[in-house]
Short mmCIF file of C-alpha atoms and ligand atoms in Angstrom, two decimals:
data_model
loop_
_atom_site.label_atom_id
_atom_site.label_comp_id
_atom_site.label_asym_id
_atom_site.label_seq_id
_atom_site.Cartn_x
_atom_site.Cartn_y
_atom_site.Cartn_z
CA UNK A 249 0.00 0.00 0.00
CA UNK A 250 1.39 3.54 -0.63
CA UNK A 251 -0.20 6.99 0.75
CA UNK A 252 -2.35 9.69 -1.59
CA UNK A 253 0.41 11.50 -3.95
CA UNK A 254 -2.48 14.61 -3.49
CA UNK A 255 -2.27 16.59 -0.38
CA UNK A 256 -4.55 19.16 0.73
CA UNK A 257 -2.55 22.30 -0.82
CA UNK A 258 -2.63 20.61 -4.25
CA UNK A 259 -6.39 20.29 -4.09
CA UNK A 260 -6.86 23.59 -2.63
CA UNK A 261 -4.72 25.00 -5.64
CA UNK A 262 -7.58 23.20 -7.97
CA UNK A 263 -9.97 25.66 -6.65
CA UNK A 264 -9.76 28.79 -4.16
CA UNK A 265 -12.83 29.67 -1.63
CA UNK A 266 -16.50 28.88 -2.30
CA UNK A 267 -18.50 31.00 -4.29
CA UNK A 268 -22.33 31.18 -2.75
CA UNK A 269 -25.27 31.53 -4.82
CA UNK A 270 -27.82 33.62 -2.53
CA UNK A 271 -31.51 32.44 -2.93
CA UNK A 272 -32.59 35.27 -5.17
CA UNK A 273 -29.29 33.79 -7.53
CA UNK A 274 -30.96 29.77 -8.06
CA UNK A 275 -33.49 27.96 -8.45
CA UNK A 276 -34.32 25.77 -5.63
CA UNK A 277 -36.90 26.67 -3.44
CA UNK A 278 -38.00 24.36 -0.16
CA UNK A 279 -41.24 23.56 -1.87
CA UNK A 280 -39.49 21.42 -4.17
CA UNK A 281 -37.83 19.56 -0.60
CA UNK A 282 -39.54 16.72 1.00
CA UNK A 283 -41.40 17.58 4.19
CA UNK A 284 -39.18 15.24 6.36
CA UNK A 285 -36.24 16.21 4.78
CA UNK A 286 -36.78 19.73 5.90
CA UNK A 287 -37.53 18.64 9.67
CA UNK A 288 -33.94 16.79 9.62
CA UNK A 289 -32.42 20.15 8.17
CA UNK A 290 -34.42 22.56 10.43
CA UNK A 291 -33.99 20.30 13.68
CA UNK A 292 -29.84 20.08 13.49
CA UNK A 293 -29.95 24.06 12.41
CA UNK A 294 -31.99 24.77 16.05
CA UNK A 295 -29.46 22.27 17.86
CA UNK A 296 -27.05 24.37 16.82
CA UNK A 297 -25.31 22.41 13.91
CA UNK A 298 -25.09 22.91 10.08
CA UNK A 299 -27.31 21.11 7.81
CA UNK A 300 -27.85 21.20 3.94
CA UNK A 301 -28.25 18.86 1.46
CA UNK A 302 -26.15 17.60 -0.88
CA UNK A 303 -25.19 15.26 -3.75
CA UNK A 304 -28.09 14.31 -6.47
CA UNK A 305 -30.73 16.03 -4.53
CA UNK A 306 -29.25 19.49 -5.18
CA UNK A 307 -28.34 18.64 -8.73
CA UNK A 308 -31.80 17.39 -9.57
CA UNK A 309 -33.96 20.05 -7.78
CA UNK A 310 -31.54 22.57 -9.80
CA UNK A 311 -32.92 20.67 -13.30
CA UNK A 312 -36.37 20.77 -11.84
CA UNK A 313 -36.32 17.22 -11.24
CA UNK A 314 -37.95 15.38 -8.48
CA UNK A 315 -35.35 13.78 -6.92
CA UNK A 316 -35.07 10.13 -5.63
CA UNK A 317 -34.26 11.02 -2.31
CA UNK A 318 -32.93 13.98 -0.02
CA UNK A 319 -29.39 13.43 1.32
CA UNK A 320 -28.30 15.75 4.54
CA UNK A 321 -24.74 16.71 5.73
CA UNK A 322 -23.63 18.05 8.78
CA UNK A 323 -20.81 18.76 11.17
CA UNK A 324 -22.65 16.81 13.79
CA UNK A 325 -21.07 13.62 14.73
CA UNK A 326 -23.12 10.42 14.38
CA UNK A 327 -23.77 10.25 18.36
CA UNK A 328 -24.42 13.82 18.27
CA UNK A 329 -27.10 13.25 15.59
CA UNK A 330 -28.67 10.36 17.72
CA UNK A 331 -29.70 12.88 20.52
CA UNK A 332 -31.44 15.34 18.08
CA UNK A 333 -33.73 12.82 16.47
CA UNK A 334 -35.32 9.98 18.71
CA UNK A 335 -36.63 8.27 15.28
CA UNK A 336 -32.70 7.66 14.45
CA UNK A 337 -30.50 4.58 13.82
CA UNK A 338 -27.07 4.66 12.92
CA UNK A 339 -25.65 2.13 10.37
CA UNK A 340 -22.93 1.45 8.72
CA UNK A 341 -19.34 -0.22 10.41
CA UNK A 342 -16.69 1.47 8.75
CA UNK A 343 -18.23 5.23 8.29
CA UNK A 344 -21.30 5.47 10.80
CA UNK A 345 -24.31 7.28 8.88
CA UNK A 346 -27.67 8.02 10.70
CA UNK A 347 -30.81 7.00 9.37
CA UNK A 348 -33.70 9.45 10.46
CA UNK A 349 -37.17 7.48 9.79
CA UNK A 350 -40.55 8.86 8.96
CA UNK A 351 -42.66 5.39 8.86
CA UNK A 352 -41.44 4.32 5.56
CA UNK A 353 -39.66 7.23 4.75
CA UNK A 354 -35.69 7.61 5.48
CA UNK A 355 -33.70 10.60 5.26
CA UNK A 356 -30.00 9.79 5.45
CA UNK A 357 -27.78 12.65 7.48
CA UNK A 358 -24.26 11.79 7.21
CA UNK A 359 -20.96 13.81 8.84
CA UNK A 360 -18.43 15.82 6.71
CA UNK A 361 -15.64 13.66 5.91
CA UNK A 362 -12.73 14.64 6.27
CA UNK A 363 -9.73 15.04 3.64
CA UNK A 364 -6.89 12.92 4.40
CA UNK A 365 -2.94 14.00 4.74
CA UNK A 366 -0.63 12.20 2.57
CA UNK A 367 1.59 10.11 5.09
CA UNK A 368 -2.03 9.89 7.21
CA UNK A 369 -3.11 6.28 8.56
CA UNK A 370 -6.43 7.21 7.34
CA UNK A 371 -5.58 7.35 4.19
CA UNK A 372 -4.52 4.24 1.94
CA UNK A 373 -4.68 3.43 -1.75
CA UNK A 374 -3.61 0.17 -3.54
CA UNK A 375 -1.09 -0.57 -6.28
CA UNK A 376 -3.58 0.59 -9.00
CA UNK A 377 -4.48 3.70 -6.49
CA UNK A 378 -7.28 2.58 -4.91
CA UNK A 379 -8.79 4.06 -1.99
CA UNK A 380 -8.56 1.60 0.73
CA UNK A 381 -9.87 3.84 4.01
CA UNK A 382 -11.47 6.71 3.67
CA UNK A 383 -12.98 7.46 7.12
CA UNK A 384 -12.12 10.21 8.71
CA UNK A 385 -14.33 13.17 9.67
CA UNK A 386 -13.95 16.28 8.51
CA UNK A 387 -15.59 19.53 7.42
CA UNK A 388 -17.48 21.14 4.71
CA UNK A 389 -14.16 22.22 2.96
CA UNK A 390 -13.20 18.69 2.91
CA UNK A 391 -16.15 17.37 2.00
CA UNK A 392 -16.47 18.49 -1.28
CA UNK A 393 -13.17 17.24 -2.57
CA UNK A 394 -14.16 13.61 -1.90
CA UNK A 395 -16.98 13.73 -3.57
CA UNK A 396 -17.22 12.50 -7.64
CA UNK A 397 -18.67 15.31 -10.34
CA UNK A 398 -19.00 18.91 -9.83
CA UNK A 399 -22.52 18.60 -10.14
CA UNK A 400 -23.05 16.46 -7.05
CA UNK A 401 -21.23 18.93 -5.04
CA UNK A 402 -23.20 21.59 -4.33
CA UNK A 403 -24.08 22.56 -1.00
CA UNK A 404 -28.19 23.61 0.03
CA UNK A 405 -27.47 25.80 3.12
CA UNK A 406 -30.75 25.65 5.43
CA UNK A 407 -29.46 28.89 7.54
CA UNK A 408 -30.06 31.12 4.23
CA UNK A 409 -30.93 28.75 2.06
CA UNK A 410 -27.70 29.67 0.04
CA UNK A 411 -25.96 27.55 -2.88
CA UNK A 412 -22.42 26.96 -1.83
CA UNK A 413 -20.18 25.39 -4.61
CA UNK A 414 -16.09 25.02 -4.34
CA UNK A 415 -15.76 23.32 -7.30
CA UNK A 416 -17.32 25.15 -10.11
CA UNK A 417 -20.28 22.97 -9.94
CA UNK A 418 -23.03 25.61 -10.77
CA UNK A 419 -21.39 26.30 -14.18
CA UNK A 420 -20.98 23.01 -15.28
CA UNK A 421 -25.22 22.85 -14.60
CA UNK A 422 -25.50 25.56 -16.53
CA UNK A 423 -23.35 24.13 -19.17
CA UNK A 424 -24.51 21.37 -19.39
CA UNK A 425 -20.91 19.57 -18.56
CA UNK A 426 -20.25 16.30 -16.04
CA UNK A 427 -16.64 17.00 -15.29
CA UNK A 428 -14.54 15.44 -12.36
CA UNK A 429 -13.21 16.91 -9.22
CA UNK A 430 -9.87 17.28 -8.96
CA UNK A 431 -7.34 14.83 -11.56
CA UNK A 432 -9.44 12.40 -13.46
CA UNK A 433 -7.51 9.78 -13.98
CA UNK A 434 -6.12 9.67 -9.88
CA UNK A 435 -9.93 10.14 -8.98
CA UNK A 436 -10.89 7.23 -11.02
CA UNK A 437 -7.94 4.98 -9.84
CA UNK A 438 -9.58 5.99 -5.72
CA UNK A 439 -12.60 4.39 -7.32
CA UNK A 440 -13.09 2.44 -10.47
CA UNK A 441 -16.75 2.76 -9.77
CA UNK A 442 -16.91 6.64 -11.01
CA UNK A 443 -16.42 5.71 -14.54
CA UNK A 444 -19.98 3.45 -14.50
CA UNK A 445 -21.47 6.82 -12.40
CA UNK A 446 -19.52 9.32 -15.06
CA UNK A 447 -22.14 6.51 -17.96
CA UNK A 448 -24.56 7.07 -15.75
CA UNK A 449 -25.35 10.64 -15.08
CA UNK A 450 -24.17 11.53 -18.43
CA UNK A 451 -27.06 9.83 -20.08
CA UNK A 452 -29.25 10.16 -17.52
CA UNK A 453 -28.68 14.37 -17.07
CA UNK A 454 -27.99 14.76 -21.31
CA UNK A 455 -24.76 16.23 -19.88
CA UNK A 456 -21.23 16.15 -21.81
CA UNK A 457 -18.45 14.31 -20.39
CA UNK A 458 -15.91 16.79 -19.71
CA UNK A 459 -13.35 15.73 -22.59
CA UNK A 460 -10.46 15.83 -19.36
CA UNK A 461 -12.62 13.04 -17.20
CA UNK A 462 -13.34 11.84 -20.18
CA UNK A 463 -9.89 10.65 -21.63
CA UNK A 464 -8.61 8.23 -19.31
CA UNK A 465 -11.94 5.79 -19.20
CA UNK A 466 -11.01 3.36 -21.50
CA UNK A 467 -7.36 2.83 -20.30
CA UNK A 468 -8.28 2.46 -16.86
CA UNK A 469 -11.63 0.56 -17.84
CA UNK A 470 -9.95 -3.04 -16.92
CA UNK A 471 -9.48 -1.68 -13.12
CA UNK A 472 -12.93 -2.33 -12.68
CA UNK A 473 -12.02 -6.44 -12.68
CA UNK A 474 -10.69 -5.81 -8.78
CA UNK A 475 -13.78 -4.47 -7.61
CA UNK A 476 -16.56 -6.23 -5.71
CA UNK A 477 -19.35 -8.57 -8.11
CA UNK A 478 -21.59 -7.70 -5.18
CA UNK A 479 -21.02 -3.70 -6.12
CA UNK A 480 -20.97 -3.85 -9.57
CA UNK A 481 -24.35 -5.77 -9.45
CA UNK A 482 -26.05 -2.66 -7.57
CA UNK A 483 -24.07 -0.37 -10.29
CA UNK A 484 -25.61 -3.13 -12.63
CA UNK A 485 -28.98 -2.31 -11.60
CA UNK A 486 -28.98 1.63 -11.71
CA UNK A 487 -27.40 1.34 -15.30
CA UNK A 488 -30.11 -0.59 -17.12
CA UNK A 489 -33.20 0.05 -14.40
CA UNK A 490 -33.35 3.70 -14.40
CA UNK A 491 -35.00 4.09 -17.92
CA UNK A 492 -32.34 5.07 -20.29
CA UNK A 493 -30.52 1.23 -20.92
CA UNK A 494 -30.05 1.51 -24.63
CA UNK A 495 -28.30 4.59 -24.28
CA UNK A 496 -26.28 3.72 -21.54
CA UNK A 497 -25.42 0.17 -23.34
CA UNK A 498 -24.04 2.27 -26.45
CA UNK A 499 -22.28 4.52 -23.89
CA UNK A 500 -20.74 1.54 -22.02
CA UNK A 501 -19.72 -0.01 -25.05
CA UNK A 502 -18.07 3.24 -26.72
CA UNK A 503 -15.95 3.55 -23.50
CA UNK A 504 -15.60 -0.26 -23.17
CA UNK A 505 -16.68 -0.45 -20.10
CA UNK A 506 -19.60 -2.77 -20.79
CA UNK A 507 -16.95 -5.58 -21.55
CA UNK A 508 -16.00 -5.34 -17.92
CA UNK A 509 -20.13 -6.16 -16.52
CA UNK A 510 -20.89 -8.45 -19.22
CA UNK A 511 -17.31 -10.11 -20.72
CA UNK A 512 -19.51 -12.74 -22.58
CA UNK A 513 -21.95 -10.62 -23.89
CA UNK A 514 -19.24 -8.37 -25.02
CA UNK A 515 -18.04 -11.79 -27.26
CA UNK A 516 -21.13 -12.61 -28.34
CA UNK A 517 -21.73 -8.85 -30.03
CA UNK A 518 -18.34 -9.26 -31.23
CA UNK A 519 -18.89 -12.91 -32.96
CA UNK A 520 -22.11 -11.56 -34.44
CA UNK A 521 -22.52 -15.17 -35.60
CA UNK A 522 -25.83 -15.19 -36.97
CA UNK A 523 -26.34 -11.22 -37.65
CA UNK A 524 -29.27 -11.41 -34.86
CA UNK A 525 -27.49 -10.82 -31.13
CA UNK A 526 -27.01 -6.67 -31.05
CA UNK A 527 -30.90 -6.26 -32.22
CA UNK A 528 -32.42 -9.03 -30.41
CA UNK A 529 -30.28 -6.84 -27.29
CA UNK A 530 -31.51 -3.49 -28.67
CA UNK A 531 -34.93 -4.63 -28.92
CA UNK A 532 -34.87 -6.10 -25.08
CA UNK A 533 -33.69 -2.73 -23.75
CA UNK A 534 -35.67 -0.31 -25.91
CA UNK A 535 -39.19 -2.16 -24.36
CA UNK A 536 -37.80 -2.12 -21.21
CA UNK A 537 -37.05 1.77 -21.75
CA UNK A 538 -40.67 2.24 -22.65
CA UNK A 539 -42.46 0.60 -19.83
CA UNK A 540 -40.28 2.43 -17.57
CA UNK A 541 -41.77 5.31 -19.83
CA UNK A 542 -45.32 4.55 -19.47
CA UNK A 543 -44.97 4.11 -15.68
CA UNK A 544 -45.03 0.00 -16.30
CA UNK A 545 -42.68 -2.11 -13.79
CA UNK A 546 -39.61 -3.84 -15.41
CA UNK A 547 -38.44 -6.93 -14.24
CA UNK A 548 -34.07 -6.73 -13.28
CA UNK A 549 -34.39 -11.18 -14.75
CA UNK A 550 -36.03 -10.55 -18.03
CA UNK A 551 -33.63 -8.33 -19.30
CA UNK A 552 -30.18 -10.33 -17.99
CA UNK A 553 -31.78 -13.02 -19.51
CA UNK A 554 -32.45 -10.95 -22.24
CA UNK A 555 -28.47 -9.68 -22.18
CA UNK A 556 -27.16 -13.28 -21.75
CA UNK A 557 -29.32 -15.13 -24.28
CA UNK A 558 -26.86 -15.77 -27.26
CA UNK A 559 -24.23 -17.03 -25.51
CA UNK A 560 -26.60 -19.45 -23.27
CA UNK A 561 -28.16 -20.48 -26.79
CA UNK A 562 -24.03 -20.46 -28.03
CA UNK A 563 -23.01 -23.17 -25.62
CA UNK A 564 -26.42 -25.16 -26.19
CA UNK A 565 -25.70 -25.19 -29.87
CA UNK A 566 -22.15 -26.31 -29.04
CA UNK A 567 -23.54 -29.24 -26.64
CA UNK A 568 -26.18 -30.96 -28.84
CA UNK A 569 -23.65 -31.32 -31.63
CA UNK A 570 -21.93 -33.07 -29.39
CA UNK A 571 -24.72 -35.62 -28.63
CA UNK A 572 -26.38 -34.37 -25.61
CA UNK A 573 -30.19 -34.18 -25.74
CA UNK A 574 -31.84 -30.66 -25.95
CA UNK A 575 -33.46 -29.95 -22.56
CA UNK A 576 -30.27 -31.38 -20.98
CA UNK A 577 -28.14 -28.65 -23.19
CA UNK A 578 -30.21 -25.81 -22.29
CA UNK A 579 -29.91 -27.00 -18.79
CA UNK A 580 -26.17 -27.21 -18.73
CA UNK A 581 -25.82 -23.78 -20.80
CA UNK A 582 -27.93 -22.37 -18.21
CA UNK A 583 -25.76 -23.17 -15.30
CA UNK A 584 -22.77 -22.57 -17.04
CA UNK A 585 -23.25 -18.80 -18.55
CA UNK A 586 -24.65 -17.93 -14.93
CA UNK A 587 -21.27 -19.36 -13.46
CA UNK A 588 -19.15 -17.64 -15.80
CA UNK A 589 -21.29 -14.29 -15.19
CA UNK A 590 -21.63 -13.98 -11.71
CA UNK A 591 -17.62 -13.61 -11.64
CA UNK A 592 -18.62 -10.01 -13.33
CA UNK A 593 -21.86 -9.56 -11.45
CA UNK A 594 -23.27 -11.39 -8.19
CA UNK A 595 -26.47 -11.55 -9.66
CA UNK A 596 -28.74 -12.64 -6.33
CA UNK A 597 -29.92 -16.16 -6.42
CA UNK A 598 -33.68 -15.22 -6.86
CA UNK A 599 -32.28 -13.60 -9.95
CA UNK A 600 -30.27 -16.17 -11.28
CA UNK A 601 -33.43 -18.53 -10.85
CA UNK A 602 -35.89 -16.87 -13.17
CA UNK A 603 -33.01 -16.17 -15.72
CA UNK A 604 -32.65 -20.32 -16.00
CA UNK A 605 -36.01 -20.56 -16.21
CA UNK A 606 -37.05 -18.10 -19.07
CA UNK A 607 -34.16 -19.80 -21.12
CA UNK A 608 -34.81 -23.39 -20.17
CA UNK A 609 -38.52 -23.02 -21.03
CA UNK A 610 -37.80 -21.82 -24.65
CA UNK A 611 -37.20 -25.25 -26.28
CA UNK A 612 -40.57 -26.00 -24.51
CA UNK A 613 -42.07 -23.72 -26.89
CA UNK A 614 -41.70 -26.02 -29.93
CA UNK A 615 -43.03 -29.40 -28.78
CA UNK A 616 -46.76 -29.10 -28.82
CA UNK A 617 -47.84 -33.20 -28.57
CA UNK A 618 -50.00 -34.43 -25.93
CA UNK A 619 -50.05 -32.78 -22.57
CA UNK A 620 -47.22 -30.72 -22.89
CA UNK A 621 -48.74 -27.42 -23.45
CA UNK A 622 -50.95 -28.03 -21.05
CA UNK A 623 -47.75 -28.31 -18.41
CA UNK A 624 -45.81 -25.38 -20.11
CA UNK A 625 -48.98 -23.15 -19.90
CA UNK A 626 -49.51 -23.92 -16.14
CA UNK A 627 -45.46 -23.43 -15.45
CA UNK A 628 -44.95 -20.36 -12.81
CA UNK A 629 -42.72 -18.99 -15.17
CA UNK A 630 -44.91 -18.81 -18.53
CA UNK A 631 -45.67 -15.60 -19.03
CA UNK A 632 -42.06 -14.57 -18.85
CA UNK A 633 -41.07 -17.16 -21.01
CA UNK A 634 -43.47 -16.07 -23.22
CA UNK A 635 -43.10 -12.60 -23.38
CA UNK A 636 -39.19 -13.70 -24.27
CA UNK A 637 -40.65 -15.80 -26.96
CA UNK A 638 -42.41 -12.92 -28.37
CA UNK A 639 -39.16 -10.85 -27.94
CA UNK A 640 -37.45 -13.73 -29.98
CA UNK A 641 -39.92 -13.18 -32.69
CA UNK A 642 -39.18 -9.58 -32.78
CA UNK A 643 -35.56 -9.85 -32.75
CA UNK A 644 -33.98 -13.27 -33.65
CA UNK A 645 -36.14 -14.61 -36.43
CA UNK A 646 -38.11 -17.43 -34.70
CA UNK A 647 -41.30 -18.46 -36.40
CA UNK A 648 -44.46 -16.04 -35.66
CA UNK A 649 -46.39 -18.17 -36.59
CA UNK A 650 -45.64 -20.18 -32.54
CA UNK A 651 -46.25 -16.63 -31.43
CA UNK A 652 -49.72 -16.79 -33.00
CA UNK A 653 -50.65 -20.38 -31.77
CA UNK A 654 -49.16 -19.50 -27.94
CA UNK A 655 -51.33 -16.49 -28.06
CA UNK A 656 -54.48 -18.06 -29.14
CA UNK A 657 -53.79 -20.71 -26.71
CA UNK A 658 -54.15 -19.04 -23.74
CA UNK A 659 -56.95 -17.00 -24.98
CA UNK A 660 -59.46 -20.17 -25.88
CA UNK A 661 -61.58 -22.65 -23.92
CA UNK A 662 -59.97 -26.00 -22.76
CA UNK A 663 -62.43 -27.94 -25.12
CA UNK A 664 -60.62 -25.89 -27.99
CA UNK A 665 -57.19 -26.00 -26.56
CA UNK A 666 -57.43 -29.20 -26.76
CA UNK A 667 -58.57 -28.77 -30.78
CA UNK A 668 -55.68 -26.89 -31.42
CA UNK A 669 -53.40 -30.22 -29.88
CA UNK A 670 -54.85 -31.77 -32.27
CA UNK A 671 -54.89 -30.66 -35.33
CA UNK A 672 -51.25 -29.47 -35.15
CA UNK A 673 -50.57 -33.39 -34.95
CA UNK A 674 -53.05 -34.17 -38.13
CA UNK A 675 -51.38 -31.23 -40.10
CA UNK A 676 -49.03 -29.04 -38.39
CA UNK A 677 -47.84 -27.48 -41.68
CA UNK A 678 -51.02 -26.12 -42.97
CA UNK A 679 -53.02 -25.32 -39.77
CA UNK A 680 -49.87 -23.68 -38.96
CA UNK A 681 -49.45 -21.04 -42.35
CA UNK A 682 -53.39 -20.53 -41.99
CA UNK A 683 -53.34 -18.78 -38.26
CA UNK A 684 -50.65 -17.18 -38.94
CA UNK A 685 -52.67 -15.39 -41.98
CA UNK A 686 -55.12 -14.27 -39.82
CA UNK A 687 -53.45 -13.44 -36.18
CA UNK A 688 -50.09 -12.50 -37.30
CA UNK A 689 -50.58 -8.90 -36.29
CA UNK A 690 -52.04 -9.76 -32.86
CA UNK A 691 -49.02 -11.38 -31.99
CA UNK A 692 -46.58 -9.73 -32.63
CA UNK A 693 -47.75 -6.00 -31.71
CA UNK A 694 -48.07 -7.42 -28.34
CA UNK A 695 -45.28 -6.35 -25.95
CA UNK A 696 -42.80 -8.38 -24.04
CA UNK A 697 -42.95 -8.05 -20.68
CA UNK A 698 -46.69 -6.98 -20.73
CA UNK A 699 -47.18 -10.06 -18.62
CA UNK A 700 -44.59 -10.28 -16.63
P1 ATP B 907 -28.76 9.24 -7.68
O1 ATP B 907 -29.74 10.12 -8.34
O2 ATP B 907 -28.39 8.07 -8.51
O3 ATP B 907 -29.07 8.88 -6.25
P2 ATP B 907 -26.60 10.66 -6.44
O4 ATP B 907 -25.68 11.71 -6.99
O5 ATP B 907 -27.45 11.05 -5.29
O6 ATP B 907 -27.43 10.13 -7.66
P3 ATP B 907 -25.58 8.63 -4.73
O7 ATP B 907 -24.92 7.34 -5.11
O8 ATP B 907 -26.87 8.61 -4.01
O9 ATP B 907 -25.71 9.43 -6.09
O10 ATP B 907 -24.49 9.45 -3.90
C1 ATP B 907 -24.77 10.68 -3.24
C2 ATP B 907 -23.59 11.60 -3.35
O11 ATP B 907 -22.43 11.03 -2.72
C3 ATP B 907 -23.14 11.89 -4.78
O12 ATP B 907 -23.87 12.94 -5.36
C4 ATP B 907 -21.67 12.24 -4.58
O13 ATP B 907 -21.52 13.57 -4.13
C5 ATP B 907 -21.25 11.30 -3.47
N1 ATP B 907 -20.74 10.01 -4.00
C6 ATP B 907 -21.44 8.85 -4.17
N2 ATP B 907 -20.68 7.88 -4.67
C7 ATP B 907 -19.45 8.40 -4.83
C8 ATP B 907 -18.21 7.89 -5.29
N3 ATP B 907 -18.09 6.63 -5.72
N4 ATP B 907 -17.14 8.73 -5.28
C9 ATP B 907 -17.26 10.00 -4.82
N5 ATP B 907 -18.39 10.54 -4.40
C10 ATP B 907 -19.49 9.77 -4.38
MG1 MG B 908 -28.80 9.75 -4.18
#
């Protein structure tokens, strides 16, 4: 281990003093701040601390966004913030946080960190210049130069209700720019995790990447191998979840960083074997984009499965030319694309379940004798697989025509169900071609997802 090369002067040298916005010089005004999180500032300002809030909340309340939730700073110390607020926990071993609680609600209050000395025990990075401790208190001044992006930097005072920004922060709102505090390339080696956030609030704002934070991404991209599955999964989640995937996959990919959360899927768009992975992809995350548009739910399973699909379907392909039987193949591919994944992301188990299941039910699809239907239809996981099914009509070239017939199958009676059995088995070929004359549009308008 070997100490920060950046001491305080340096940083100070970056930028000077603060430069405070008074209210009649932004936009923010307390209307636009949750009711509790007010109490939590207004409660430590009459026990005699400072409070303001900080981070996304600022930035998104300066866009005249509603933002996701209120974080507060303070120069109290955790055990100071206990006595002001008897609905309080603290959490958190290694830097102790306090949770305020309003029934469901929480409004995290955290203490200024500190900035830490070259030389100082508190402060340790790694070969690659990772930050290893980071826990020291601090205040306001040192606050702000641990923090990522200008833009997440600014300072709500609650005594005048005051902007304060050290870093330049309000300009790059106005601008339009995402820029890094401080030396890019040291700030991302602290934390490999900024250049997912720098992705992530770039698409999600329509901000530019400073060109200077910009540059070093893809040579440092490869540092994000050492850190946690467990914390690239949660990274994982706000990338594709938050409503803008497809342009955060293109992003990812331009700075190849997506290589580094998906390595196989990465391949796979790279092989391009059959022409059909990137759209079948593009497809998956522009639907999930929309529901997340029209205020519909969108399920974290369906679209890994969605992500992961060619090379699952890759290594069945590979399996039953070498003899083994087809349910067995999926099975194996299944288990054997999750292994290989989870060393990127530690997908949760209840994940990793459904994601076997949508795939291992697609073969199921295409054998229609006797009963079997019947036990596919009644399978927990139909409507997912199905909705994938319909998704693989969209995107990969499978017949719509057992898009139509899976359709019209769940819509009829049991007495015509069973029809429908049999006549595929008297002449699958022409009952087949005629329904998919007549309900070929039904089909495949239909969303995926719409079911799940
Ligand atoms: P979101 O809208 O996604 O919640 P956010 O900016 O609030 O965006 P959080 O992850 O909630 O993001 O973090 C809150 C604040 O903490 C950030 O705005 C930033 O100031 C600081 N922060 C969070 N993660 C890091 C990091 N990895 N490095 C430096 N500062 C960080
Ligand atoms: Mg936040």
């Amino acid at each position: 281990m070997k100490p920060s090369t950046q001491t305080t002067e340096e940083r100070a040298q970056i930028k000077p003093g603060p430069r405070v916005y008074a209210r009649s010089e932004h936009s923010i005004s307390r209307s636009q701040v949750s009711e509790n999180a007010l109490k939590v500032l207004y409660r430590l300002k009459k026990a005699g601390f400072e409070a303001y809030l900080v981070g996304g909340c600022v930035r998104d309340l300066l866009l005249g966004r509603e933002p996701k939730d209120f974080d507060v700073v303070t120069d109290a110390r955790p055990d100071q913030i206990k006595k002001v607020f008897r609905n309080c926990r603290l959490v958190g071993r290694r830097f102790r946080l306090a949770h305020v609680q309003f029934g469901r609600d929480i409004i995290e209050v955290a203490t200024f960190r500190g900035s830490v000395e070259e030389n100082s025990e508190h402060r340790f990075l790694n070969e690659e210049g990772r930050l290893l401790r980071d826990n020291q208190y601090g205040n306001i001044e040192e606050d702000v130069w641990r923090r990522d992006f200008t833009v997440n930097s600014l300072y709500y005072n609650i005594k005048d209700f005051s902007v304060i920004d050290y870093v330049g922060g309000m300009e790059d709102h106005l601008s339009g720019t995402l820029r890094l505090i401080g030396d890019p390339e040291t700030r991302f080696r602290e934390d490999p995790v900024r250049m997912l956030r720098a992705v992530r609030f770039a698409v999600k704002l329509g901000f530019n990447l400073h060109p200077d934070s910009e540059k070093p991404i893809a040579g440092l991209a490869d540092l994000l191998n050492n850190i946690p599955p467990a914390r690239l999964f949660d990274e994982t989640l706000k990338l594709f979840l938050s409503g803008y995937a497809l342009q955060t996959f293109e992003m990812l990919r331009h700075y190849d960083l997506f290589r580094e959360l998906f390595p196989l899927v990465e391949d796979s768009l790279a092989e391009e074997e059959e022409g059909f992975p990137k759209l079948f992809l593009i497809k998956a995350l522009e639907n999930s984009d929309a529901r997340i548009t029209d205020g519909k739910t969108v399920t974290a399973y369906f679209l890994f499965a969605a992500f992961l699909w060619n090379p699952v379907k890759a290594e069945a392909k590979r399996q039953i030319q070498q003899g083994v039987n087809e349910t067995i193949a999926y099975q194996n591919a299944s288990s054997e694309i999750i292994n290989r994944q989870l060393k990127s992301t530690a997908f949760p188990k209840r994940i990793t379940l459904a994601m076997r299941e949508v795939w291992t039910l697609q073969p199921r699809f295409s054998r229609r004798e006797g009963n079997r239907p019947f036990r596919l239809l009644s399978h927990p996981r139909f409507r997912a697989a199905y909705d994938f099914l319909l998704l693989r009509i969209q995107a990969e070239g499978e017949d719509p025509a057992l898009g139509v017939w899976w359709t019209e199958f769940q819509e009829v009676s049991e007495l015509e169900q069973k029809k429908m059995i049999a006549s595929l088995s008297r002449n699958p070929q022409r009952k087949q071609i005629k329904r998919r004359r007549t309900n070929k549009a039904k089909a495949v308008n239909r969303h995926p997802q719409d079911n799940v």
